[in-house]
Amino acid sequence: MIIVISGGSGSGKSAYAEKKILSLRESEPLYYLATMQIYDGEGKKKVERHRTLREGKGFITIEQPLNVGEAAYAVEGRASVLLECMSNLTANEMFINAGTGLPEGLQAEARVMDGVRRLAKRTKHLVIVTNNVFEDGKRYDEGTMRYIETLGRINCRLAEIADEVTEVVAGIPVEVK
Amino acid sequence: MELYIGGYAQGKLDYVLKKSGCGLDSVVDGALEDFADIGQGKEIINHFHEWFFLKLQQKEEPEKIIKQILSKRKDLIIISNEVGCGIVPMEETQREYRERLGRCLCDIAEKADRVERIISGLGQKIK
């Protein structure tokens, strides 16, 4: 089962995603796929905050800032996996291809979706956290617009294959699919 | 206590006024005035997010202040923009504002008896 959880910054989507996977999980192994690359103190603080949230809940953490499909080999069969989050993973995948002449958006989309499909095959429950970055109405530079479009496409593809899609608003889950 | 959230220019205040039957005289505008000592005649806090931002700029802790207010006033209606649904800003103060306002709204929503999201002037009851 694939569940996609979306929301803005500070919407409470992480806390809800955790609650969700913990409620679904029975006795299978439980993994947390962390995608964030730490560049500064603020990033470190964010990671720490999430770690504290997860503490004592039985998660095995796998750092997977790129090539999310590789995690399919690392998780033990039929596990429950919380993947957080798509906005970081997409940015990371696009960033490594930047300047190589490859269409980084399409590359990133293909790699991310291929990875998610491979993961989904190996897992009992796959909960994917993604981010709503689409509603500030601003026009950004070309690279950022390409990122927004890519994440938007990935979110659409994820929603297609998901059994459930939930948006979290002020900590409250709102069912979308 | 009730919370009404939504994007910019979605008709939140009009919706709340119509629904509650309150007049404009019962509204405190967070963009223009501090409401730490909100009087009994006032029932609606509009532009909560603007007030929150001002408090952060003044190096105060808006989360604590609103908690205190809400512990005394269980009848208040809070109206706030949702500001977290965009690209994470380059500027640190903007990032902090979005993150802290978001978490504060989660807390308020948890305590609220009713939460509605306003889209195009229509209310979607989510709690």
XYZ file of N, CA and C in Angstrom, chain B:
381
model
N -13.263 28.122 21.062
C -12.357 28.847 20.172
C -12.393 28.218 18.773
N -12.334 29.064 17.793
C -12.408 28.577 16.412
C -11.270 29.152 15.583
N -10.816 28.362 14.602
C -9.726 28.793 13.727
C -10.182 28.733 12.263
N -9.921 29.817 11.551
C -10.246 29.878 10.118
C -8.973 30.202 9.359
N -8.577 29.314 8.467
C -7.330 29.529 7.735
C -7.572 29.428 6.237
N -6.607 29.922 5.495
C -6.733 29.848 4.045
C -5.709 30.753 3.389
N -5.672 30.750 2.091
C -4.724 31.579 1.355
C -5.131 33.041 1.371
N -4.283 33.852 0.780
C -4.513 35.288 0.670
C -5.775 35.555 -0.150
N -6.548 36.549 0.284
C -7.722 37.016 -0.479
C -8.742 35.915 -0.783
N -9.011 35.082 0.173
C -9.993 34.017 -0.037
C -11.357 34.346 0.589
N -11.472 35.557 1.118
C -12.760 35.952 1.710
C -12.968 35.416 3.111
N -11.879 35.263 3.844
C -11.977 34.658 5.179
C -12.782 35.512 6.157
N -12.451 36.832 6.201
C -13.136 37.692 7.175
C -14.631 37.786 6.856
N -14.961 37.990 5.593
C -16.372 38.064 5.203
C -17.115 36.793 5.615
N -16.469 35.682 5.365
C -17.080 34.387 5.700
C -17.363 34.300 7.194
N -16.367 34.698 7.992
C -16.507 34.594 9.446
C -17.562 35.581 9.961
N -17.568 36.795 9.425
C -18.543 37.794 9.874
C -19.965 37.308 9.592
N -20.144 36.795 8.394
C -21.466 36.328 7.985
C -21.926 35.166 8.872
N -20.998 34.261 9.108
C -21.325 33.051 9.846
C -21.601 33.336 11.321
N -20.765 34.216 11.896
C -20.873 34.463 13.334
C -21.922 35.521 13.651
N -22.295 36.310 12.650
C -23.237 37.394 12.903
C -22.584 38.576 13.608
N -21.275 38.551 13.750
C -20.549 39.641 14.407
C -20.378 40.803 13.427
N -20.226 42.001 13.991
C -19.960 43.168 13.169
C -18.467 43.466 13.140
N -18.098 44.418 12.281
C -16.680 44.790 12.169
C -16.118 45.336 13.481
N -17.002 45.877 14.320
C -16.539 46.434 15.600
C -16.045 45.356 16.568
N -16.319 44.108 16.259
C -15.843 43.047 17.149
C -14.525 42.440 16.650
N -13.949 43.063 15.603
C -12.727 42.527 14.990
C -11.495 43.304 15.436
N -10.455 42.583 15.813
C -9.151 43.190 16.055
C -8.276 42.853 14.845
N -7.626 43.854 14.276
C -6.780 43.604 13.108
C -5.324 43.418 13.541
N -4.850 42.194 13.453
C -3.490 41.872 13.884
C -2.411 42.596 13.100
N -2.762 43.067 11.901
C -1.783 43.797 11.099
C -1.572 45.198 11.637
N -2.546 45.699 12.380
C -2.513 47.094 12.816
C -2.369 47.278 14.312
N -2.842 46.321 15.089
C -2.812 46.529 16.541
C -2.393 45.269 17.290
N -1.808 45.503 18.431
C -1.447 44.395 19.304
C -2.692 44.035 20.112
N -2.897 42.749 20.325
C -4.124 42.377 21.032
C -3.838 41.589 22.307
N -2.651 41.837 22.893
C -2.295 41.117 24.116
C -3.341 41.341 25.200
N -3.935 42.557 25.223
C -4.951 42.845 26.244
C -6.328 42.971 25.597
N -6.644 41.995 24.760
C -7.883 42.041 23.982
C -9.112 42.182 24.893
N -9.965 43.180 24.596
C -11.119 43.480 25.443
C -12.289 42.550 25.199
N -13.255 42.596 26.084
C -14.403 41.677 26.023
C -15.262 41.882 24.772
N -15.346 43.120 24.307
C -16.195 43.382 23.138
C -15.631 42.803 21.845
N -14.347 42.433 21.868
C -13.695 41.925 20.662
C -13.721 40.396 20.637
N -14.157 39.856 19.543
C -14.282 38.390 19.483
C -13.481 37.757 18.350
N -13.093 38.580 17.373
C -12.422 38.023 16.191
C -11.028 38.635 16.043
N -10.024 37.786 15.898
C -8.677 38.270 15.591
C -8.432 38.026 14.106
N -8.319 39.093 13.351
C -8.051 38.956 11.923
C -6.549 39.140 11.671
N -6.062 38.639 10.552
C -4.641 38.774 10.205
C -3.725 38.310 11.339
N -4.047 37.171 11.895
C -3.227 36.618 12.980
C -1.773 36.464 12.549
N -1.579 36.057 11.288
C -0.208 35.827 10.787
C 0.625 37.104 10.773
N -0.026 38.236 10.488
C 0.702 39.519 10.446
C 1.179 39.889 11.843
N 0.295 39.689 12.803
C 0.659 39.946 14.195
C 1.823 39.043 14.621
N 1.734 37.783 14.215
C 2.765 36.795 14.554
C 4.125 37.252 14.016
N 4.108 37.729 12.775
C 5.347 38.196 12.150
C 5.917 39.406 12.876
N 5.051 40.349 13.247
C 5.486 41.543 13.983
C 6.131 41.161 15.311
N 5.503 40.233 15.999
C 6.035 39.786 17.299
C 7.419 39.150 17.129
N 7.581 38.365 16.087
C 8.893 37.755 15.832
C 9.938 38.837 15.572
N 9.528 39.850 14.824
C 10.462 40.952 14.536
C 10.851 41.697 15.806
N 9.912 41.767 16.742
C 10.183 42.443 18.019
C 10.877 41.511 19.016
N 11.308 40.344 18.514
C 12.007 39.342 19.336
C 11.162 38.850 20.511
N 9.862 38.834 20.306
C 8.987 38.294 21.341
C 8.587 36.881 20.957
N 7.896 36.206 21.859
C 7.467 34.842 21.563
C 5.958 34.793 21.375
N 5.506 34.953 20.140
C 4.061 35.003 19.889
C 3.338 33.733 20.327
N 4.042 32.590 20.275
C 3.395 31.327 20.673
C 2.931 31.406 22.121
N 3.806 31.962 22.978
C 3.469 32.066 24.400
C 2.336 33.057 24.624
N 2.423 34.186 23.921
C 1.418 35.238 24.123
C 0.028 34.735 23.735
N -0.058 34.074 22.601
C -1.384 33.623 22.143
C -1.903 32.507 23.056
N -0.990 31.717 23.568
C -1.395 30.653 24.495
C -2.049 31.254 25.738
N -1.414 32.310 26.242
C -1.966 32.990 27.422
C -3.338 33.590 27.127
N -3.428 34.233 25.972
C -4.706 34.856 25.609
C -5.796 33.787 25.520
N -5.458 32.674 24.862
C -6.468 31.630 24.644
C -6.845 30.903 25.933
N -5.947 30.928 26.915
C -6.294 30.274 28.185
C -7.369 31.072 28.919
N -7.440 32.366 28.609
C -8.460 33.211 29.254
C -9.699 33.382 28.385
N -9.480 33.362 27.082
C -10.595 33.648 26.179
C -10.919 32.441 25.302
N -11.878 31.650 25.733
C -12.228 30.432 24.989
C -13.240 30.724 23.879
N -13.652 31.978 23.792
C -14.702 32.336 22.830
C -14.137 32.977 21.560
N -12.815 33.086 21.469
C -12.231 33.837 20.353
C -12.296 33.093 19.024
N -12.330 33.876 17.964
C -12.245 33.343 16.611
C -10.951 33.888 16.003
N -10.107 32.998 15.517
C -8.837 33.431 14.939
C -8.849 33.199 13.428
N -8.429 34.233 12.696
C -8.332 34.120 11.238
C -6.871 34.300 10.841
N -6.352 33.340 10.078
C -4.942 33.428 9.685
C -4.735 32.957 8.252
N -3.785 33.562 7.585
C -3.358 33.040 6.287
C -2.557 31.764 6.500
N -2.579 30.902 5.488
C -1.635 29.784 5.451
C -0.449 30.279 4.641
N 0.749 30.190 5.194
C 1.899 30.752 4.482
C 2.968 29.713 4.146
N 2.711 28.458 4.485
C 3.755 27.443 4.329
C 3.796 26.739 2.980
N 2.847 27.045 2.083
C 2.738 26.268 0.850
C 3.458 26.920 -0.318
N 4.747 27.156 -0.156
C 5.533 27.733 -1.235
C 6.962 27.239 -1.148
N 7.800 27.812 -1.998
C 9.222 27.483 -1.968
C 9.819 28.024 -0.664
N 10.649 27.216 -0.036
C 11.289 27.639 1.210
C 12.136 28.889 0.913
N 11.858 29.999 1.612
C 12.540 31.260 1.279
C 14.043 31.233 1.569
N 14.781 32.069 0.843
C 16.227 32.172 1.038
C 16.543 32.836 2.384
N 15.674 33.744 2.764
C 15.941 34.552 3.946
C 15.582 33.810 5.230
N 16.479 33.823 6.188
C 16.282 33.034 7.402
C 15.062 33.480 8.207
N 14.872 34.803 8.333
C 13.732 35.276 9.133
C 12.411 34.820 8.516
N 12.364 34.778 7.179
C 11.147 34.323 6.491
C 10.917 32.831 6.712
N 12.000 32.090 6.695
C 11.887 30.634 6.923
C 11.378 30.359 8.326
N 11.954 31.104 9.277
C 11.571 30.907 10.675
C 10.098 31.273 10.871
N 9.703 32.369 10.261
C 8.308 32.820 10.355
C 7.343 31.736 9.870
N 7.605 31.188 8.684
C 6.712 30.174 8.117
C 6.622 28.941 8.998
N 7.793 28.505 9.440
C 7.870 27.287 10.236
C 7.160 27.476 11.587
N 7.467 28.591 12.242
C 6.894 28.804 13.576
C 5.410 29.116 13.517
N 4.994 29.870 12.519
C 3.558 30.136 12.380
C 2.817 28.816 12.117
N 3.383 27.999 11.253
C 2.762 26.704 10.935
C 2.562 25.856 12.182
N 3.607 25.773 12.989
C 3.509 24.948 14.201
C 2.530 25.548 15.206
N 2.527 26.857 15.285
C 1.606 27.539 16.192
C 0.154 27.286 15.759
N -0.079 27.311 14.448
C -1.432 27.038 13.944
C -1.837 25.586 14.220
N -0.856 24.669 14.175
C -1.146 23.266 14.541
C -1.630 23.202 15.995
N -0.938 23.935 16.878
C -1.317 23.955 18.300
C -2.703 24.553 18.493
N -2.937 25.676 17.818
C -4.244 26.333 17.955
C -5.339 25.401 17.434
N -5.064 24.757 16.292
C -6.051 23.848 15.697
C -6.374 22.690 16.636
N -5.355 22.239 17.341
C -5.564 21.124 18.271
C -6.512 21.524 19.398
N -6.372 22.759 19.840
C -7.224 23.232 20.950
C -8.594 23.702 20.475
N -8.690 24.040 19.202
C -9.918 24.658 18.699
C -11.093 23.680 18.703
N -12.298 24.227 18.887
C -13.508 23.412 18.803
C -13.893 23.199 17.345
N -13.458 24.137 16.525
C -13.822 24.066 15.112
C -12.696 24.657 14.285
N -12.341 23.985 13.171
C -11.347 24.531 12.247
C -11.943 24.470 10.841
N -11.893 25.587 10.142
C -12.359 25.591 8.758
C -11.291 26.191 7.869
N -11.226 25.664 6.654
C -10.321 26.223 5.661
C -11.179 26.944 4.629
N -10.799 28.157 4.310
C -11.613 28.945 3.382
C -10.957 28.976 2.000
N -11.715 28.544 1.011
C -11.249 28.563 -0.375
C -12.326 29.242 -1.212
N -11.951 30.314 -1.901
C -12.909 31.067 -2.722
C -14.166 31.444 -1.943
N -13.973 31.845 -0.724
C -15.106 32.293 0.079
C -15.958 31.176 0.666
N -15.579 29.928 0.375
C -16.340 28.788 0.896
C -15.581 28.117 2.024
N -16.303 27.687 3.012
C -15.661 27.037 4.155
C -15.643 25.534 4.008
N -14.472 24.940 4.289
C -14.358 23.478 4.315
C -14.067 23.120 5.765
N -15.024 22.509 6.410
C -14.843 22.183 7.828
C -13.889 21.000 7.939
N -12.744 21.205 8.595
C -11.799 20.092 8.724
C -11.711 19.607 10.159
N -12.338 20.353 11.071
C -12.460 19.846 12.448
C -13.711 20.433 13.081
